[in-house]
């Protein structure tokens, strides 16, 4: 037997594993690195986050990714070169974090790398009958493994698509393992570049679990700030949006997208919700000459209203539900205030109440998926709902 397979067999047989979960979202703010101690697998999984850091991206990193990000036509050479380069940059960040934490790489069992999404293209978006669902994440797993010396599990979304899914959102798989409750109905809301949620009904039967994208979280606001406020990457603490006035005509135009009429579950990305989308909505509503702070206030309301409308579809009077939020959007006080006002019947808190740092949650969930890839069983996800293929996800890259 090859020594790699022997090592993997031994790793799978361990009662617990130390796994580094990585997440790099569409907001392009930085790399989330979560060092997790995961005991068991499947619904017997338990997680302790030993260390967590978000390493901010440099202007160079952002500009290189933005040159190909969510664009239909790109420089193919640049796209090809980015695939190993992103992995090398992520490896440097991991190595520095381990050094700072005084954790030798030899004491880490796995890296779980989501990679950097540069294009997401489900069939419902492209509507070309000749093609199926597709998505593309950059940051090669082999390069990560070699440059860190740690076995790496990566490219999770391709198996999901191969098995009939849309490649997103994958959060439900980790949410299902980690946050299900026998007594409490839960919604796990993640507000990243794109907002998504997982619905977890209480009880032993989990056939009602599902996950769906909602619409824009931070992506449109961040893109607009970069365009109109040079030197800023995002609207910290909603300081700009708070000085503006929500323009109802523009808000209505933004909420009129066909995407919001699609059945659940569904996926989307900055390929749909981008500055061109905003420009069309401004033209349709006659709001081309608004002050920038008014547009930003309206974009904030747009993200809030999209979330509120979808969550309201899931609520039932006889089924009290708690919403646990995570992601960068929880640091936007104006957005969170609007959610609380728009969902008064709902208890709204963060995943900190469930012992998982809200900023670390997505990185932790990919660590869980890597754990399932190595130590789980083929039946782990058999009881999930339609649209969530019961598959093990991730490709394994050895370090030598």
JSON list of N, CA, C and O in Angstrom, two decimals, residues 148-196:
[
{"chain": "A", "resi": 148, "resn": "UNK", "atom": "N", "xyz": [2.75, 24.00, 2.55]},
{"chain": "A", "resi": 148, "resn": "UNK", "atom": "CA", "xyz": [2.52, 23.97, 4.00]},
{"chain": "A", "resi": 148, "resn": "UNK", "atom": "C", "xyz": [2.99, 22.67, 4.63]},
{"chain": "A", "resi": 148, "resn": "UNK", "atom": "O", "xyz": [3.20, 22.62, 5.85]},
{"chain": "A", "resi": 149, "resn": "UNK", "atom": "N", "xyz": [3.13, 21.62, 3.82]},
{"chain": "A", "resi": 149, "resn": "UNK", "atom": "CA", "xyz": [3.47, 20.31, 4.35]},
{"chain": "A", "resi": 149, "resn": "UNK", "atom": "C", "xyz": [2.30, 19.61, 5.00]},
{"chain": "A", "resi": 149, "resn": "UNK", "atom": "O", "xyz": [2.48, 18.66, 5.77]},
{"chain": "A", "resi": 150, "resn": "UNK", "atom": "N", "xyz": [1.08, 20.03, 4.68]},
{"chain": "A", "resi": 150, "resn": "UNK", "atom": "CA", "xyz": [-0.13, 19.48, 5.31]},
{"chain": "A", "resi": 150, "resn": "UNK", "atom": "C", "xyz": [-1.08, 18.96, 4.24]},
{"chain": "A", "resi": 150, "resn": "UNK", "atom": "O", "xyz": [-1.33, 19.64, 3.24]},
{"chain": "A", "resi": 151, "resn": "UNK", "atom": "N", "xyz": [-1.58, 17.75, 4.41]},
{"chain": "A", "resi": 151, "resn": "UNK", "atom": "CA", "xyz": [-2.57, 17.20, 3.48]},
{"chain": "A", "resi": 151, "resn": "UNK", "atom": "C", "xyz": [-3.72, 18.19, 3.34]},
{"chain": "A", "resi": 151, "resn": "UNK", "atom": "O", "xyz": [-4.23, 18.72, 4.34]},
{"chain": "A", "resi": 152, "resn": "UNK", "atom": "N", "xyz": [-4.13, 18.44, 2.12]},
{"chain": "A", "resi": 152, "resn": "UNK", "atom": "CA", "xyz": [-5.15, 19.46, 1.85]},
{"chain": "A", "resi": 152, "resn": "UNK", "atom": "C", "xyz": [-6.36, 18.87, 1.15]},
{"chain": "A", "resi": 152, "resn": "UNK", "atom": "O", "xyz": [-6.22, 18.09, 0.19]},
{"chain": "A", "resi": 153, "resn": "UNK", "atom": "N", "xyz": [-7.53, 19.22, 1.63]},
{"chain": "A", "resi": 153, "resn": "UNK", "atom": "CA", "xyz": [-8.79, 18.87, 0.97]},
{"chain": "A", "resi": 153, "resn": "UNK", "atom": "C", "xyz": [-9.36, 20.15, 0.39]},
{"chain": "A", "resi": 153, "resn": "UNK", "atom": "O", "xyz": [-9.49, 21.16, 1.09]},
{"chain": "A", "resi": 154, "resn": "UNK", "atom": "N", "xyz": [-9.67, 20.14, -0.90]},
{"chain": "A", "resi": 154, "resn": "UNK", "atom": "CA", "xyz": [-10.07, 21.38, -1.58]},
{"chain": "A", "resi": 154, "resn": "UNK", "atom": "C", "xyz": [-11.14, 21.09, -2.63]},
{"chain": "A", "resi": 154, "resn": "UNK", "atom": "O", "xyz": [-11.56, 19.95, -2.82]},
{"chain": "A", "resi": 155, "resn": "UNK", "atom": "N", "xyz": [-11.55, 22.16, -3.32]},
{"chain": "A", "resi": 155, "resn": "UNK", "atom": "CA", "xyz": [-12.44, 22.05, -4.48]},
{"chain": "A", "resi": 155, "resn": "UNK", "atom": "C", "xyz": [-13.74, 21.30, -4.15]},
{"chain": "A", "resi": 155, "resn": "UNK", "atom": "O", "xyz": [-14.17, 20.43, -4.90]},
{"chain": "A", "resi": 156, "resn": "UNK", "atom": "N", "xyz": [-14.37, 21.68, -3.04]},
{"chain": "A", "resi": 156, "resn": "UNK", "atom": "CA", "xyz": [-15.54, 20.96, -2.55]},
{"chain": "A", "resi": 156, "resn": "UNK", "atom": "C", "xyz": [-16.74, 21.05, -3.48]},
{"chain": "A", "resi": 156, "resn": "UNK", "atom": "O", "xyz": [-17.55, 20.13, -3.57]},
{"chain": "A", "resi": 157, "resn": "UNK", "atom": "N", "xyz": [-16.87, 22.14, -4.20]},
{"chain": "A", "resi": 157, "resn": "UNK", "atom": "CA", "xyz": [-18.13, 22.42, -4.91]},
{"chain": "A", "resi": 157, "resn": "UNK", "atom": "C", "xyz": [-18.34, 21.54, -6.14]},
{"chain": "A", "resi": 157, "resn": "UNK", "atom": "O", "xyz": [-19.47, 21.35, -6.59]},
{"chain": "A", "resi": 158, "resn": "UNK", "atom": "N", "xyz": [-17.26, 21.01, -6.71]},
{"chain": "A", "resi": 158, "resn": "UNK", "atom": "CA", "xyz": [-17.42, 20.25, -7.96]},
{"chain": "A", "resi": 158, "resn": "UNK", "atom": "C", "xyz": [-18.20, 18.95, -7.77]},
{"chain": "A", "resi": 158, "resn": "UNK", "atom": "O", "xyz": [-19.01, 18.57, -8.62]},
{"chain": "A", "resi": 159, "resn": "UNK", "atom": "N", "xyz": [-18.01, 18.25, -6.65]},
{"chain": "A", "resi": 159, "resn": "UNK", "atom": "CA", "xyz": [-18.75, 17.01, -6.41]},
{"chain": "A", "resi": 159, "resn": "UNK", "atom": "C", "xyz": [-20.24, 17.32, -6.25]},
{"chain": "A", "resi": 159, "resn": "UNK", "atom": "O", "xyz": [-21.09, 16.56, -6.72]},
{"chain": "A", "resi": 160, "resn": "UNK", "atom": "N", "xyz": [-20.55, 18.43, -5.60]},
{"chain": "A", "resi": 160, "resn": "UNK", "atom": "CA", "xyz": [-21.93, 18.84, -5.41]},
{"chain": "A", "resi": 160, "resn": "UNK", "atom": "C", "xyz": [-22.62, 19.02, -6.76]},
{"chain": "A", "resi": 160, "resn": "UNK", "atom": "O", "xyz": [-23.74, 18.55, -6.98]},
{"chain": "A", "resi": 161, "resn": "UNK", "atom": "N", "xyz": [-21.92, 19.67, -7.70]},
{"chain": "A", "resi": 161, "resn": "UNK", "atom": "CA", "xyz": [-22.47, 19.87, -9.04]},
{"chain": "A", "resi": 161, "resn": "UNK", "atom": "C", "xyz": [-22.56, 18.55, -9.79]},
{"chain": "A", "resi": 161, "resn": "UNK", "atom": "O", "xyz": [-23.57, 18.24, -10.44]},
{"chain": "A", "resi": 162, "resn": "UNK", "atom": "N", "xyz": [-21.53, 17.73, -9.69]},
{"chain": "A", "resi": 162, "resn": "UNK", "atom": "CA", "xyz": [-21.52, 16.44, -10.39]},
{"chain": "A", "resi": 162, "resn": "UNK", "atom": "C", "xyz": [-22.69, 15.56, -9.95]},
{"chain": "A", "resi": 162, "resn": "UNK", "atom": "O", "xyz": [-23.23, 14.78, -10.73]},
{"chain": "A", "resi": 163, "resn": "UNK", "atom": "N", "xyz": [-23.10, 15.72, -8.67]},
{"chain": "A", "resi": 163, "resn": "UNK", "atom": "CA", "xyz": [-24.19, 14.91, -8.13]},
{"chain": "A", "resi": 163, "resn": "UNK", "atom": "C", "xyz": [-25.56, 15.56, -8.33]},
{"chain": "A", "resi": 163, "resn": "UNK", "atom": "O", "xyz": [-26.56, 15.07, -7.79]},
{"chain": "A", "resi": 164, "resn": "UNK", "atom": "N", "xyz": [-25.61, 16.67, -9.07]},
{"chain": "A", "resi": 164, "resn": "UNK", "atom": "CA", "xyz": [-26.90, 17.28, -9.40]},
{"chain": "A", "resi": 164, "resn": "UNK", "atom": "C", "xyz": [-27.22, 18.57, -8.69]},
{"chain": "A", "resi": 164, "resn": "UNK", "atom": "O", "xyz": [-28.27, 19.17, -8.92]},
{"chain": "A", "resi": 165, "resn": "UNK", "atom": "N", "xyz": [-26.32, 19.05, -7.82]},
{"chain": "A", "resi": 165, "resn": "UNK", "atom": "CA", "xyz": [-26.54, 20.32, -7.13]},
{"chain": "A", "resi": 165, "resn": "UNK", "atom": "C", "xyz": [-26.05, 21.49, -7.95]},
{"chain": "A", "resi": 165, "resn": "UNK", "atom": "O", "xyz": [-25.60, 21.34, -9.09]},
{"chain": "A", "resi": 166, "resn": "UNK", "atom": "N", "xyz": [-26.11, 22.67, -7.37]},
{"chain": "A", "resi": 166, "resn": "UNK", "atom": "CA", "xyz": [-25.64, 23.88, -8.04]},
{"chain": "A", "resi": 166, "resn": "UNK", "atom": "C", "xyz": [-24.28, 24.34, -7.52]},
{"chain": "A", "resi": 166, "resn": "UNK", "atom": "O", "xyz": [-23.78, 25.39, -7.91]},
{"chain": "A", "resi": 167, "resn": "UNK", "atom": "N", "xyz": [-23.68, 23.54, -6.63]},
{"chain": "A", "resi": 167, "resn": "UNK", "atom": "CA", "xyz": [-22.37, 23.90, -6.10]},
{"chain": "A", "resi": 167, "resn": "UNK", "atom": "C", "xyz": [-22.42, 24.87, -4.94]},
{"chain": "A", "resi": 167, "resn": "UNK", "atom": "O", "xyz": [-21.39, 25.24, -4.40]},
{"chain": "A", "resi": 168, "resn": "UNK", "atom": "N", "xyz": [-23.60, 25.28, -4.54]},
{"chain": "A", "resi": 168, "resn": "UNK", "atom": "CA", "xyz": [-23.77, 26.25, -3.45]},
{"chain": "A", "resi": 168, "resn": "UNK", "atom": "C", "xyz": [-25.25, 26.27, -3.05]},
{"chain": "A", "resi": 168, "resn": "UNK", "atom": "O", "xyz": [-26.10, 25.84, -3.82]},
{"chain": "A", "resi": 169, "resn": "UNK", "atom": "N", "xyz": [-25.52, 26.84, -1.86]},
{"chain": "A", "resi": 169, "resn": "UNK", "atom": "CA", "xyz": [-24.55, 27.02, -0.78]},
{"chain": "A", "resi": 169, "resn": "UNK", "atom": "C", "xyz": [-24.27, 25.70, -0.09]},
{"chain": "A", "resi": 169, "resn": "UNK", "atom": "O", "xyz": [-25.17, 24.86, 0.02]},
{"chain": "A", "resi": 170, "resn": "UNK", "atom": "N", "xyz": [-23.05, 25.52, 0.37]},
{"chain": "A", "resi": 170, "resn": "UNK", "atom": "CA", "xyz": [-22.65, 24.27, 1.03]},
{"chain": "A", "resi": 170, "resn": "UNK", "atom": "C", "xyz": [-22.76, 24.36, 2.55]},
{"chain": "A", "resi": 170, "resn": "UNK", "atom": "O", "xyz": [-22.54, 23.37, 3.25]},
{"chain": "A", "resi": 171, "resn": "UNK", "atom": "N", "xyz": [-23.05, 25.54, 3.05]},
{"chain": "A", "resi": 171, "resn": "UNK", "atom": "CA", "xyz": [-23.09, 25.74, 4.51]},
{"chain": "A", "resi": 171, "resn": "UNK", "atom": "C", "xyz": [-24.03, 24.76, 5.19]},
{"chain": "A", "resi": 171, "resn": "UNK", "atom": "O", "xyz": [-23.79, 24.35, 6.33]},
{"chain": "A", "resi": 172, "resn": "UNK", "atom": "N", "xyz": [-25.11, 24.38, 4.51]},
{"chain": "A", "resi": 172, "resn": "UNK", "atom": "CA", "xyz": [-26.11, 23.52, 5.16]},
{"chain": "A", "resi": 172, "resn": "UNK", "atom": "C", "xyz": [-25.53, 22.21, 5.64]},
{"chain": "A", "resi": 172, "resn": "UNK", "atom": "O", "xyz": [-25.97, 21.67, 6.66]},
{"chain": "A", "resi": 173, "resn": "UNK", "atom": "N", "xyz": [-24.54, 21.68, 4.96]},
{"chain": "A", "resi": 173, "resn": "UNK", "atom": "CA", "xyz": [-23.98, 20.40, 5.35]},
{"chain": "A", "resi": 173, "resn": "UNK", "atom": "C", "xyz": [-23.30, 20.50, 6.72]},
{"chain": "A", "resi": 173, "resn": "UNK", "atom": "O", "xyz": [-23.49, 19.65, 7.58]},
{"chain": "A", "resi": 174, "resn": "UNK", "atom": "N", "xyz": [-22.51, 21.54, 6.91]},
{"chain": "A", "resi": 174, "resn": "UNK", "atom": "CA", "xyz": [-21.89, 21.76, 8.21]},
{"chain": "A", "resi": 174, "resn": "UNK", "atom": "C", "xyz": [-22.89, 22.20, 9.26]},
{"chain": "A", "resi": 174, "resn": "UNK", "atom": "O", "xyz": [-22.82, 21.78, 10.42]},
{"chain": "A", "resi": 175, "resn": "UNK", "atom": "N", "xyz": [-23.83, 23.07, 8.86]},
{"chain": "A", "resi": 175, "resn": "UNK", "atom": "CA", "xyz": [-24.87, 23.50, 9.79]},
{"chain": "A", "resi": 175, "resn": "UNK", "atom": "C", "xyz": [-25.66, 22.30, 10.32]},
{"chain": "A", "resi": 175, "resn": "UNK", "atom": "O", "xyz": [-26.00, 22.23, 11.51]},
{"chain": "A", "resi": 176, "resn": "UNK", "atom": "N", "xyz": [-25.96, 21.39, 9.42]},
{"chain": "A", "resi": 176, "resn": "UNK", "atom": "CA", "xyz": [-26.71, 20.17, 9.76]},
{"chain": "A", "resi": 176, "resn": "UNK", "atom": "C", "xyz": [-25.97, 19.35, 10.82]},
{"chain": "A", "resi": 176, "resn": "UNK", "atom": "O", "xyz": [-26.56, 18.86, 11.78]},
{"chain": "A", "resi": 177, "resn": "UNK", "atom": "N", "xyz": [-24.65, 19.23, 10.64]},
{"chain": "A", "resi": 177, "resn": "UNK", "atom": "CA", "xyz": [-23.86, 18.43, 11.57]},
{"chain": "A", "resi": 177, "resn": "UNK", "atom": "C", "xyz": [-23.68, 19.11, 12.92]},
{"chain": "A", "resi": 177, "resn": "UNK", "atom": "O", "xyz": [-23.62, 18.46, 13.96]},
{"chain": "A", "resi": 178, "resn": "UNK", "atom": "N", "xyz": [-23.58, 20.43, 12.90]},
{"chain": "A", "resi": 178, "resn": "UNK", "atom": "CA", "xyz": [-23.13, 21.16, 14.08]},
{"chain": "A", "resi": 178, "resn": "UNK", "atom": "C", "xyz": [-24.25, 21.83, 14.88]},
{"chain": "A", "resi": 178, "resn": "UNK", "atom": "O", "xyz": [-24.17, 21.94, 16.10]},
{"chain": "A", "resi": 179, "resn": "UNK", "atom": "N", "xyz": [-25.29, 22.27, 14.19]},
{"chain": "A", "resi": 179, "resn": "UNK", "atom": "CA", "xyz": [-26.24, 23.18, 14.85]},
{"chain": "A", "resi": 179, "resn": "UNK", "atom": "C", "xyz": [-27.66, 22.65, 14.96]},
{"chain": "A", "resi": 179, "resn": "UNK", "atom": "O", "xyz": [-28.55, 23.37, 15.42]},
{"chain": "A", "resi": 180, "resn": "UNK", "atom": "N", "xyz": [-27.92, 21.42, 14.52]},
{"chain": "A", "resi": 180, "resn": "UNK", "atom": "CA", "xyz": [-29.27, 20.89, 14.65]},
{"chain": "A", "resi": 180, "resn": "UNK", "atom": "C", "xyz": [-29.69, 20.79, 16.12]},
{"chain": "A", "resi": 180, "resn": "UNK", "atom": "O", "xyz": [-28.86, 20.55, 17.00]},
{"chain": "A", "resi": 181, "resn": "UNK", "atom": "N", "xyz": [-30.97, 20.98, 16.39]},
{"chain": "A", "resi": 181, "resn": "UNK", "atom": "CA", "xyz": [-31.48, 20.94, 17.77]},
{"chain": "A", "resi": 181, "resn": "UNK", "atom": "C", "xyz": [-32.74, 20.08, 17.82]},
{"chain": "A", "resi": 181, "resn": "UNK", "atom": "O", "xyz": [-33.56, 20.10, 16.90]},
{"chain": "A", "resi": 182, "resn": "UNK", "atom": "N", "xyz": [-32.88, 19.36, 18.91]},
{"chain": "A", "resi": 182, "resn": "UNK", "atom": "CA", "xyz": [-34.08, 18.53, 19.09]},
{"chain": "A", "resi": 182, "resn": "UNK", "atom": "C", "xyz": [-35.28, 19.37, 19.49]},
{"chain": "A", "resi": 182, "resn": "UNK", "atom": "O", "xyz": [-36.43, 18.94, 19.34]},
{"chain": "A", "resi": 183, "resn": "UNK", "atom": "N", "xyz": [-35.05, 20.57, 19.99]},
{"chain": "A", "resi": 183, "resn": "UNK", "atom": "CA", "xyz": [-36.15, 21.35, 20.56]},
{"chain": "A", "resi": 183, "resn": "UNK", "atom": "C", "xyz": [-36.34, 22.73, 19.95]},
{"chain": "A", "resi": 183, "resn": "UNK", "atom": "O", "xyz": [-37.40, 23.34, 20.14]},
{"chain": "A", "resi": 184, "resn": "UNK", "atom": "N", "xyz": [-35.34, 23.25, 19.22]},
{"chain": "A", "resi": 184, "resn": "UNK", "atom": "CA", "xyz": [-35.41, 24.63, 18.75]},
{"chain": "A", "resi": 184, "resn": "UNK", "atom": "C", "xyz": [-35.33, 24.70, 17.23]},
{"chain": "A", "resi": 184, "resn": "UNK", "atom": "O", "xyz": [-34.43, 24.15, 16.62]},
{"chain": "A", "resi": 185, "resn": "UNK", "atom": "N", "xyz": [-36.31, 25.37, 16.63]},
{"chain": "A", "resi": 185, "resn": "UNK", "atom": "CA", "xyz": [-36.26, 25.63, 15.19]},
{"chain": "A", "resi": 185, "resn": "UNK", "atom": "C", "xyz": [-35.26, 26.75, 14.95]},
{"chain": "A", "resi": 185, "resn": "UNK", "atom": "O", "xyz": [-35.33, 27.81, 15.58]},
{"chain": "A", "resi": 186, "resn": "UNK", "atom": "N", "xyz": [-34.34, 26.53, 13.99]},
{"chain": "A", "resi": 186, "resn": "UNK", "atom": "CA", "xyz": [-33.25, 27.48, 13.79]},
{"chain": "A", "resi": 186, "resn": "UNK", "atom": "C", "xyz": [-33.09, 27.88, 12.34]},
{"chain": "A", "resi": 186, "resn": "UNK", "atom": "O", "xyz": [-33.28, 27.06, 11.43]},
{"chain": "A", "resi": 187, "resn": "UNK", "atom": "N", "xyz": [-32.73, 29.14, 12.15]},
{"chain": "A", "resi": 187, "resn": "UNK", "atom": "CA", "xyz": [-32.27, 29.63, 10.85]},
{"chain": "A", "resi": 187, "resn": "UNK", "atom": "C", "xyz": [-30.84, 30.11, 11.04]},
{"chain": "A", "resi": 187, "resn": "UNK", "atom": "O", "xyz": [-30.57, 30.94, 11.92]},
{"chain": "A", "resi": 188, "resn": "UNK", "atom": "N", "xyz": [-29.91, 29.58, 10.26]},
{"chain": "A", "resi": 188, "resn": "UNK", "atom": "CA", "xyz": [-28.53, 30.01, 10.28]},
{"chain": "A", "resi": 188, "resn": "UNK", "atom": "C", "xyz": [-28.32, 30.94, 9.09]},
{"chain": "A", "resi": 188, "resn": "UNK", "atom": "O", "xyz": [-28.33, 30.50, 7.93]},
{"chain": "A", "resi": 189, "resn": "UNK", "atom": "N", "xyz": [-28.20, 32.22, 9.37]},
{"chain": "A", "resi": 189, "resn": "UNK", "atom": "CA", "xyz": [-28.06, 33.24, 8.32]},
{"chain": "A", "resi": 189, "resn": "UNK", "atom": "C", "xyz": [-26.61, 33.68, 8.22]},
{"chain": "A", "resi": 189, "resn": "UNK", "atom": "O", "xyz": [-26.02, 34.13, 9.21]},
{"chain": "A", "resi": 190, "resn": "UNK", "atom": "N", "xyz": [-26.04, 33.55, 7.04]},
{"chain": "A", "resi": 190, "resn": "UNK", "atom": "CA", "xyz": [-24.68, 34.03, 6.80]},
{"chain": "A", "resi": 190, "resn": "UNK", "atom": "C", "xyz": [-24.74, 35.22, 5.85]},
{"chain": "A", "resi": 190, "resn": "UNK", "atom": "O", "xyz": [-25.27, 35.11, 4.74]},
{"chain": "A", "resi": 191, "resn": "UNK", "atom": "N", "xyz": [-24.22, 36.35, 6.30]},
{"chain": "A", "resi": 191, "resn": "UNK", "atom": "CA", "xyz": [-24.21, 37.55, 5.46]},
{"chain": "A", "resi": 191, "resn": "UNK", "atom": "C", "xyz": [-22.77, 37.83, 5.04]},
{"chain": "A", "resi": 191, "resn": "UNK", "atom": "O", "xyz": [-22.02, 38.54, 5.71]},
{"chain": "A", "resi": 192, "resn": "UNK", "atom": "N", "xyz": [-22.38, 37.22, 3.93]},
{"chain": "A", "resi": 192, "resn": "UNK", "atom": "CA", "xyz": [-21.08, 37.50, 3.33]},
{"chain": "A", "resi": 192, "resn": "UNK", "atom": "C", "xyz": [-21.28, 38.42, 2.14]},
{"chain": "A", "resi": 192, "resn": "UNK", "atom": "O", "xyz": [-22.16, 39.27, 2.15]},
{"chain": "A", "resi": 193, "resn": "UNK", "atom": "N", "xyz": [-20.48, 38.22, 1.09]},
{"chain": "A", "resi": 193, "resn": "UNK", "atom": "CA", "xyz": [-20.73, 38.97, -0.13]},
{"chain": "A", "resi": 193, "resn": "UNK", "atom": "C", "xyz": [-22.13, 38.71, -0.64]},
{"chain": "A", "resi": 193, "resn": "UNK", "atom": "O", "xyz": [-22.87, 39.62, -1.01]},
{"chain": "A", "resi": 194, "resn": "UNK", "atom": "N", "xyz": [-22.50, 37.43, -0.63]},
{"chain": "A", "resi": 194, "resn": "UNK", "atom": "CA", "xyz": [-23.87, 36.99, -0.91]},
{"chain": "A", "resi": 194, "resn": "UNK", "atom": "C", "xyz": [-24.45, 36.47, 0.40]},
{"chain": "A", "resi": 194, "resn": "UNK", "atom": "O", "xyz": [-23.76, 35.81, 1.18]},
{"chain": "A", "resi": 195, "resn": "UNK", "atom": "N", "xyz": [-25.70, 36.77, 0.67]},
{"chain": "A", "resi": 195, "resn": "UNK", "atom": "CA", "xyz": [-26.37, 36.27, 1.88]},
{"chain": "A", "resi": 195, "resn": "UNK", "atom": "C", "xyz": [-26.99, 34.92, 1.59]},
{"chain": "A", "resi": 195, "resn": "UNK", "atom": "O", "xyz": [-27.57, 34.71, 0.52]},
{"chain": "A", "resi": 196, "resn": "UNK", "atom": "N", "xyz": [-26.84, 33.99, 2.52]},
{"chain": "A", "resi": 196, "resn": "UNK", "atom": "CA", "xyz": [-27.49, 32.69, 2.39]},
{"chain": "A", "resi": 196, "resn": "UNK", "atom": "C", "xyz": [-27.96, 32.23, 3.75]},
{"chain": "A", "resi": 196, "resn": "UNK", "atom": "O", "xyz": [-27.54, 32.76, 4.79]}
]
